[in-house]
Amino acid sequence: MGSKEEDALHYEIDSDNEPPHDEVGDMITVVKKGQVTKEILETGQGLGKPGRPYEVLIDYTAKFSDGQIFDEGTNVSLTLGDEAVPYGLWKAIEHMRKGEKSLIMVKPKHAFGRPEGQDYLQWPKGWESEEQKEILRKRRVYYIVKLYEWAVKHDLDGDGMLIKNILERGVGYDRPFEVDEVKLDLKIYQTLNDGTEKVYMDMKGLETVIQDHVNIWNTTRKILQSMKTKERVKTLVRPDYFIERDAEVVEKYEILKDRPLRLDIEMVNLVRVEDLYKDGSAFQKTVFKGEGTASPYSDFQVLLKIEVDGVTLFEHPRMDDLSQIEVGVDSQKYDLELYTLPPVVRKILKTTKLTETFQVRVVKSGRGMGKLAPYFEEKHEDGSASCFAQRDVIANFKNEVIYTICLVAMEQKDYLFKLTIQEKLERLSFIKAIGTDFFKRGNMKKALKLYGKVHSYFRTKDAKNNFQKEDETTEEFKGKTAELDVINKTTLTNMCVIHARGKEWKEVIRYADEALMTDPLYVKALYHKGRAQLELTEYALAIETLVKANTLEPENADVKRELARADLASRTFKDKEAKMFQKMFSE
């Protein structure tokens, strides 16, 4: 068997899902310049090949070029990358398939003569003397290797400190982190010199969270964060690793510091938990996944099954029409446009699918209760308060509240453009009124959002189209149209007020101008625009705008005040400017 110095490296990398093309007699250069080569004697199966630090099971025969056999073994287990194994041998095994048999040639540099790792090499039986070792260091070695199978191992930190051996592969893609819940079979132990085990923890069906600092040590957490549901592993941890990261645990359990720690873990189940606001105030997890892709928007009505402070695994009815459902004690209908659901529940519903069941846990301290209290409390027909009424929560629960909620049904209201003009007027007045309620409560963010929603219907012309083909010449239709214009322009000036509070003067001018497009003589819009221009030091424009407003409403005190302020600011500016020029020319 020979190779040429110019042989390129050949790793047999397969393209996606293509079957291998290995054939008996194929010659592969594993290490450049023919330092390590491989000739296939029997082809293997499948696409996969082992990698470091996998544990492989092989039969092998080791001989010299003259045919002298100096070592052999059957059903031998070795770890790829282990310094006890000649580099060229394990490197070539990395390029073998399951069931493959190959002739591997290793030149001295990558066999027993490799300078690195001389102190760690495991010498063949009968070749332990220094004289015999020297012979091996100078000889080219040939291995006939049959690869049967391998156990998948991962060096989690890439430094040999934490080696995970996968016994059963997991399912899915999720791995636990942050506040996720897990169910585990967990055994932590060390193997003593006599082969017996010193067990520190042995738990079956442990249900806990990933941040449990009592049962989940730092070392355990590191391993868990690399695992999937149903995965089963054996992990070997070097002393330097667990002594540094789990010093308190080492002392508490009197863990031996001169031998590896072993962890056998099966992740029976994993439940993803989301810290909704990233501040530890509210957490959400899915109990049952929903159907389809749709989720309720703000103009939906939803029917929810709710249980407080307990876990109920609901059956999943399928209802497409809310009118068919009889609302009972554990089923409540909510109009999302009324904001009678708590913010935390509304946030989750935005991504919830039909028949999905989720659990939300709210901490009563800090920001938690604010996220659980509905914006506007609602009473049912029998006079009872919603189960989200904050006073009931405070009275009945101590540290946290757990709601289990199923989205039984959802129904979207009719699109606004399809409504009659009277229905549009009622709908837009309703949304605007909710926005005003938020404004009065000091929640400017929500108020601005709802005012913006109202205006968007005018901007897209949905508010004033005539989808129903009503008679536009009637006085009633013209009157309703005028009422819609009033809603639009007053909504816009309300938006001006909110932006003025935030000193966002360009936004004030923008919405004032939009209101003036509806009514060029609208004094409130002129007032807000003139005030914003004054704040932006556009004195001439401000005076022009405010003079127009004052002409339209001479008795408007607010307009008079701003106009006087604008005149004074303009004169002061001109005086300063004149003095500056006078000083410049006098020097």
PDB file of N, CA and C in Angstrom, residues 60 62 70-72 112 122-128 132 136 143:
ATOM      1  N   TYR A  60      -9.514  -5.096  15.777  1.00  0.00           N
ATOM      2  CA  TYR A  60      -8.348  -4.594  15.058  1.00  0.00           C
ATOM      3  C   TYR A  60      -7.196  -5.599  15.141  1.00  0.00           C
ATOM      4  N   ALA A  62      -2.920  -5.150  14.507  1.00  0.00           N
ATOM      5  CA  ALA A  62      -1.824  -4.210  14.228  1.00  0.00           C
ATOM      6  C   ALA A  62      -0.585  -4.998  13.815  1.00  0.00           C
ATOM      7  N   PHE A  70       1.828  -7.355  16.069  1.00  0.00           N
ATOM      8  CA  PHE A  70       2.323  -7.019  17.401  1.00  0.00           C
ATOM      9  C   PHE A  70       1.197  -6.646  18.383  1.00  0.00           C
ATOM     10  N   ASP A  71      -0.021  -6.569  17.862  1.00  0.00           N
ATOM     11  CA  ASP A  71      -1.141  -6.263  18.765  1.00  0.00           C
ATOM     12  C   ASP A  71      -2.440  -6.582  18.048  1.00  0.00           C
ATOM     13  N   GLU A  72      -3.475  -6.996  18.798  1.00  0.00           N
ATOM     14  CA  GLU A  72      -4.793  -7.232  18.224  1.00  0.00           C
ATOM     15  C   GLU A  72      -5.835  -7.241  19.337  1.00  0.00           C
ATOM     16  N   PHE A 112       3.342   5.572  16.903  1.00  0.00           N
ATOM     17  CA  PHE A 112       3.959   5.593  18.227  1.00  0.00           C
ATOM     18  C   PHE A 112       5.115   6.580  18.317  1.00  0.00           C
ATOM     19  N   GLN A 122      -0.874   4.378  25.312  1.00  0.00           N
ATOM     20  CA  GLN A 122      -1.039   3.035  25.868  1.00  0.00           C
ATOM     21  C   GLN A 122      -0.292   2.070  24.952  1.00  0.00           C
ATOM     22  N   TRP A 123       0.809   1.515  25.427  1.00  0.00           N
ATOM     23  CA  TRP A 123       1.666   0.669  24.603  1.00  0.00           C
ATOM     24  C   TRP A 123       1.101  -0.746  24.546  1.00  0.00           C
ATOM     25  N   PRO A 124       1.251  -1.407  23.419  1.00  0.00           N
ATOM     26  CA  PRO A 124       0.736  -2.780  23.289  1.00  0.00           C
ATOM     27  C   PRO A 124       1.342  -3.712  24.355  1.00  0.00           C
ATOM     28  N   LYS A 125       0.568  -4.691  24.728  1.00  0.00           N
ATOM     29  CA  LYS A 125       1.037  -5.653  25.724  1.00  0.00           C
ATOM     30  C   LYS A 125       2.273  -6.379  25.204  1.00  0.00           C
ATOM     31  N   GLY A 126       3.311  -6.419  26.037  1.00  0.00           N
ATOM     32  CA  GLY A 126       4.565  -7.052  25.659  1.00  0.00           C
ATOM     33  C   GLY A 126       5.543  -6.091  25.018  1.00  0.00           C
ATOM     34  N   TRP A 127       5.142  -4.845  24.854  1.00  0.00           N
ATOM     35  CA  TRP A 127       6.017  -3.836  24.242  1.00  0.00           C
ATOM     36  C   TRP A 127       6.208  -2.647  25.200  1.00  0.00           C
ATOM     37  N   GLU A 128       6.286  -2.933  26.485  1.00  0.00           N
ATOM     38  CA  GLU A 128       6.366  -1.868  27.479  1.00  0.00           C
ATOM     39  C   GLU A 128       7.793  -1.439  27.817  1.00  0.00           C
ATOM     40  N   GLN A 132      11.745  -1.857  23.436  1.00  0.00           N
ATOM     41  CA  GLN A 132      10.649  -2.203  22.527  1.00  0.00           C
ATOM     42  C   GLN A 132       9.865  -0.952  22.084  1.00  0.00           C
ATOM     43  N   LEU A 136       8.921   0.565  18.177  1.00  0.00           N
ATOM     44  CA  LEU A 136       7.621   1.015  17.699  1.00  0.00           C
ATOM     45  C   LEU A 136       7.662   2.459  17.207  1.00  0.00           C
ATOM     46  N   TYR A 143      -2.913  -1.100  10.391  1.00  0.00           N
ATOM     47  CA  TYR A 143      -4.031  -1.608  11.189  1.00  0.00           C
ATOM     48  C   TYR A 143      -5.116  -2.122  10.252  1.00  0.00           C
TER      49      TYR A 143
END
